[in-house]
XYZ file of C-alpha atoms in Angstrom:
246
model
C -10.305 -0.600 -7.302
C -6.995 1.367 -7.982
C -5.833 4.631 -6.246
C -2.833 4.631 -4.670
C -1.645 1.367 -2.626
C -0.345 2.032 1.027
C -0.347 0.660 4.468
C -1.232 3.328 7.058
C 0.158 3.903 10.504
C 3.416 2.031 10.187
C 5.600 5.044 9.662
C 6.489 7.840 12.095
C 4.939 11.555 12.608
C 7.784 13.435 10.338
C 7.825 15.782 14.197
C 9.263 12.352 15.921
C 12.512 11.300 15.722
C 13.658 7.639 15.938
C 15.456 8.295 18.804
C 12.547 10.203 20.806
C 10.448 7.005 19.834
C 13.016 4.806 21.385
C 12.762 6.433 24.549
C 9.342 6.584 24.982
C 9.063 2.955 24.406
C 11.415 2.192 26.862
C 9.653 4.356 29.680
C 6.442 2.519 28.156
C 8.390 -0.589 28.804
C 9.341 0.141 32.497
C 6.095 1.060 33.417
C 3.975 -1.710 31.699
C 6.446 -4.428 32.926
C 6.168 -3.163 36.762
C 2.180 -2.489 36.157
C 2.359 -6.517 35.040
C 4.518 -7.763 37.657
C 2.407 -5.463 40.591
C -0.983 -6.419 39.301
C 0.309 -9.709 38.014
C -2.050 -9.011 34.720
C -2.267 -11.348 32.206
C -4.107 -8.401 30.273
C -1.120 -6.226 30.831
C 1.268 -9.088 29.323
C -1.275 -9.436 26.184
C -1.070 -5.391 25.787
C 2.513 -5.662 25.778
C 2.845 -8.609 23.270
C 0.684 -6.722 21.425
C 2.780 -3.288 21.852
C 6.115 -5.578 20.309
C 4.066 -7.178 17.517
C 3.377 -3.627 16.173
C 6.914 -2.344 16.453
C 7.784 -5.392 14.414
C 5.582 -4.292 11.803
C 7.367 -0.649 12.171
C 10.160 -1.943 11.645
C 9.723 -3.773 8.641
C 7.693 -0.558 6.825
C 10.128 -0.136 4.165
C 8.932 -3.865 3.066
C 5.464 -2.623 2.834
C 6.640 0.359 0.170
C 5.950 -0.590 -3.091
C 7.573 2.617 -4.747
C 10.927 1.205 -4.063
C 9.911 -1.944 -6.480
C 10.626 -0.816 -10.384
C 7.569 1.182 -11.907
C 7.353 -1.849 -14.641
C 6.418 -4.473 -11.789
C 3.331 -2.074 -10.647
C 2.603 -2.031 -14.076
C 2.728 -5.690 -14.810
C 0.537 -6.601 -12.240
C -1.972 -3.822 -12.689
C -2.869 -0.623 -10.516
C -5.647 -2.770 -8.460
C -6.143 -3.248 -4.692
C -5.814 -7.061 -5.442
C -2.929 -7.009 -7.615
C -0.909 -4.970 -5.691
C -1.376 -6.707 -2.489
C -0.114 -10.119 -4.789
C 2.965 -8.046 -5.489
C 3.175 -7.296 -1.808
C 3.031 -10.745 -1.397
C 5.806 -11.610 -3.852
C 7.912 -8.792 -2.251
C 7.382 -10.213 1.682
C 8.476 -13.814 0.520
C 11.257 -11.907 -1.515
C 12.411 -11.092 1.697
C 11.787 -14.297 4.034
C 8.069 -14.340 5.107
C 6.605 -18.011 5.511
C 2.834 -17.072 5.114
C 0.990 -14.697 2.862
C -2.432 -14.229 2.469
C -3.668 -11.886 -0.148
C -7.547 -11.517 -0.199
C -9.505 -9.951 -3.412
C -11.985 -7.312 -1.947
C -13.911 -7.133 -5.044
C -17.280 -9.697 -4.706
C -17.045 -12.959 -6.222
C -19.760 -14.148 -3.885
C -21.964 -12.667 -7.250
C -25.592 -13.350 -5.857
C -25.994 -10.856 -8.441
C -25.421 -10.129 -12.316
C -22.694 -12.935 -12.299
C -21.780 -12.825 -15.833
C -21.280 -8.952 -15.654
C -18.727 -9.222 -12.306
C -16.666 -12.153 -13.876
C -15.761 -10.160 -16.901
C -13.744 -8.014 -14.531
C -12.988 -10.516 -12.302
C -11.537 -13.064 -14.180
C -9.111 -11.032 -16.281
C -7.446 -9.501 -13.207
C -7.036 -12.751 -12.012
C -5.087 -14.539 -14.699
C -3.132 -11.596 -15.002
C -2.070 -11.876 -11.236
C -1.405 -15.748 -11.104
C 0.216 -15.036 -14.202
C 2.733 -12.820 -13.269
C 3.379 -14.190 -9.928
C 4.149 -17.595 -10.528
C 5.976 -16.633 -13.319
C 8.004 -13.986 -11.218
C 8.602 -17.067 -8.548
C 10.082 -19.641 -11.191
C 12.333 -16.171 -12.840
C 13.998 -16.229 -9.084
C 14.676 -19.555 -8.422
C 12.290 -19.327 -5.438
C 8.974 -21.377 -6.747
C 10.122 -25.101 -6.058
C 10.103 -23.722 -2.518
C 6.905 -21.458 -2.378
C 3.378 -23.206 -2.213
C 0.974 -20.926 -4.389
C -3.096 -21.752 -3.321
C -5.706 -19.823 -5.337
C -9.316 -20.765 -3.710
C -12.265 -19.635 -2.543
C -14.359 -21.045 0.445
C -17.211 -22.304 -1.312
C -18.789 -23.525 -4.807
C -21.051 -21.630 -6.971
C -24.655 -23.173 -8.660
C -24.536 -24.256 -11.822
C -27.447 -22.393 -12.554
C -27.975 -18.760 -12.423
C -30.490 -16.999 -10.045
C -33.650 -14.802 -10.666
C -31.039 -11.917 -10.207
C -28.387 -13.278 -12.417
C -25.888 -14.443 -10.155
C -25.174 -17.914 -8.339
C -25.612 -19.082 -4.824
C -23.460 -21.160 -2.341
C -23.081 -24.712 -3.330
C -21.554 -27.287 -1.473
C -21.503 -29.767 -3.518
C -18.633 -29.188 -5.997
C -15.946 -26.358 -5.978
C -12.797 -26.105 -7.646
C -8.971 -24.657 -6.516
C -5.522 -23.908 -7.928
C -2.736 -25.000 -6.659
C 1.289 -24.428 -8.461
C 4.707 -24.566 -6.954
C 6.554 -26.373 -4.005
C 5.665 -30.123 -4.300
C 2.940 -29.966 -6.885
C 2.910 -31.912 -10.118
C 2.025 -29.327 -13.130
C -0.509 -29.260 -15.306
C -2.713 -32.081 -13.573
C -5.994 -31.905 -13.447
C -7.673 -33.748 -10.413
C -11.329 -34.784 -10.155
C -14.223 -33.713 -12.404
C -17.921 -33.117 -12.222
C -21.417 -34.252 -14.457
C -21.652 -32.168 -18.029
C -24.097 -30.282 -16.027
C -21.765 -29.674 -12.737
C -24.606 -30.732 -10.084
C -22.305 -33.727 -8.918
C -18.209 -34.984 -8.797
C -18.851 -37.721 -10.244
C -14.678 -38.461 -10.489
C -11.718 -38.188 -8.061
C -14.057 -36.577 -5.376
C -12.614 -35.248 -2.139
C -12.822 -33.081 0.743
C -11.312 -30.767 2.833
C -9.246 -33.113 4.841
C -8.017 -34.293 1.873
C -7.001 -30.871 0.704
C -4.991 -29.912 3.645
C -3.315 -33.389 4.190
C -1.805 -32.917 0.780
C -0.896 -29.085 1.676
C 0.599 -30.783 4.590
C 2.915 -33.296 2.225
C 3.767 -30.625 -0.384
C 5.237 -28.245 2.427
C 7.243 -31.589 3.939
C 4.978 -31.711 7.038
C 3.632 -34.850 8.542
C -0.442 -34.538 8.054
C -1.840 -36.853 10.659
C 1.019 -35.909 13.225
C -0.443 -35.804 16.850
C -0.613 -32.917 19.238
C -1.048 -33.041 23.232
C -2.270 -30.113 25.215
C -2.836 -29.899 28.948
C -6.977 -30.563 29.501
C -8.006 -31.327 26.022
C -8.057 -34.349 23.319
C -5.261 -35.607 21.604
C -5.575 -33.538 17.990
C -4.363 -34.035 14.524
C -3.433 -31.726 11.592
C -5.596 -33.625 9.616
C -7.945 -35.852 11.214
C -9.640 -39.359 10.462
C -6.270 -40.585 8.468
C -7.341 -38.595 5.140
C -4.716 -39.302 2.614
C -3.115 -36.493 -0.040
C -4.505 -36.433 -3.029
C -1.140 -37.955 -4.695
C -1.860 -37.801 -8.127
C -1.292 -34.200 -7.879
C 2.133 -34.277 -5.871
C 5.007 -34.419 -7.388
């Protein structure tokens, strides 16, 4: 999908000045906070966290304009939904985000006429890794930026009445480049056929333990809260897959 890319409701009616929206968010303030402390209402505290988290946003619109990025990265990337949010992405860690998530709308869950969706697909996605890793390593910043290209489930190896291929748990493959990853390793590997792993095979503990140890954090470190089991980041002692770490 292309069209123009924008994030709506962060900016403010052109008839409101910042100043007027100051002030009304401090009367909103007074009120809320003695509506909180009279009712003592934990709903009233959520609606105000919720009130600040949105003001945060406001205040950080001009991050969320991509016309203030040169024409040539828009191009690069291409006029999609999908490639512009990855060159939203680059442009929040640009600018000190820890976490970005950038989903592809279009439907790789292709029940249907698989072959036909992965020739649009697939290009648009090369392109995209393409251009941001590469745009990471140009500024110094992908040593220190973990970049995860997955899905949330395999595909059959063999196509449907309708063309396309359904859920499979049994094997699925992931990307993985940057902070604390060994390039250019491949890691496991399936039958000719792709029905089995038949090498290196792992699973999702495994997967986040060694997100875990690329980003420097302790996997199996324990957690304690009030009225409930003691908790791990990654449970049952499941080791990174090392091979893959640099």
């Amino acid at each position: 999908a292309g069209g123009e890319y924008k994030i709506n409701n962060i900016d403010l009616p052109e008839t409101m000045s910042l100043a007027d929206h100051d002030d009304r968010e401090q009367l909103r303030q007074f009120f809320s906070r003695k509506f909180e402390n009279d009712q003592q209402s934990a709903a009233a505290s959520d609606y105000n966290a919720a009130f600040q988290r949105v003001r945060g946003l406001m205040s950080c619109a001009p991050l969320f304009d991509l016309n203030q990025l040169p024409e040539k990265d828009c191009q690069r990337y291409g006029g999609g939904a999908f490639a512009q949010h990855a060159l939203q992405a680059r442009h929040l860690i640009e600018n000190g985000s820890t976490f970005v998530m950038v989903a592809n709308g279009m439907p790789w869950d292709n029940h249907v006429f698989q072959h036909e969706m992965h020739q649009m697909l697939v290009p648009e996605l090369d392109n995209v890794l393409y251009q941001l890793i590469t745009d990471l390593e140009d500024r110094g910043m992908l040593q220190d930026t973990l970049v995860i290209a997955m899905g949330e489930f395999g595909r059959t190896p063999w196509l449907n009445e309708a063309r396309g291929r359904d859920h499979y748990p049994k094997a699925w493959s992931l990307a993985m480049a940057g902070g604390g990853i060994r390039g250019g390793v491949v890691h496991g590997a399936t039958d000719p056929l792709g029905f089995e792993v038949v090498d290196g095979k792992v699973d999702n503990r495994n997967l986040f333990a060694t997100i875990f140890k690329a980003l420097g954090v302790d996997p199996h470190q324990e957690y304690e809260l009030p009225g409930l089991p003691t908790f791990h980041r990654v449970e049952d002692d499941a080791q990174p897959i090392q091979e893959i770490l640099v």
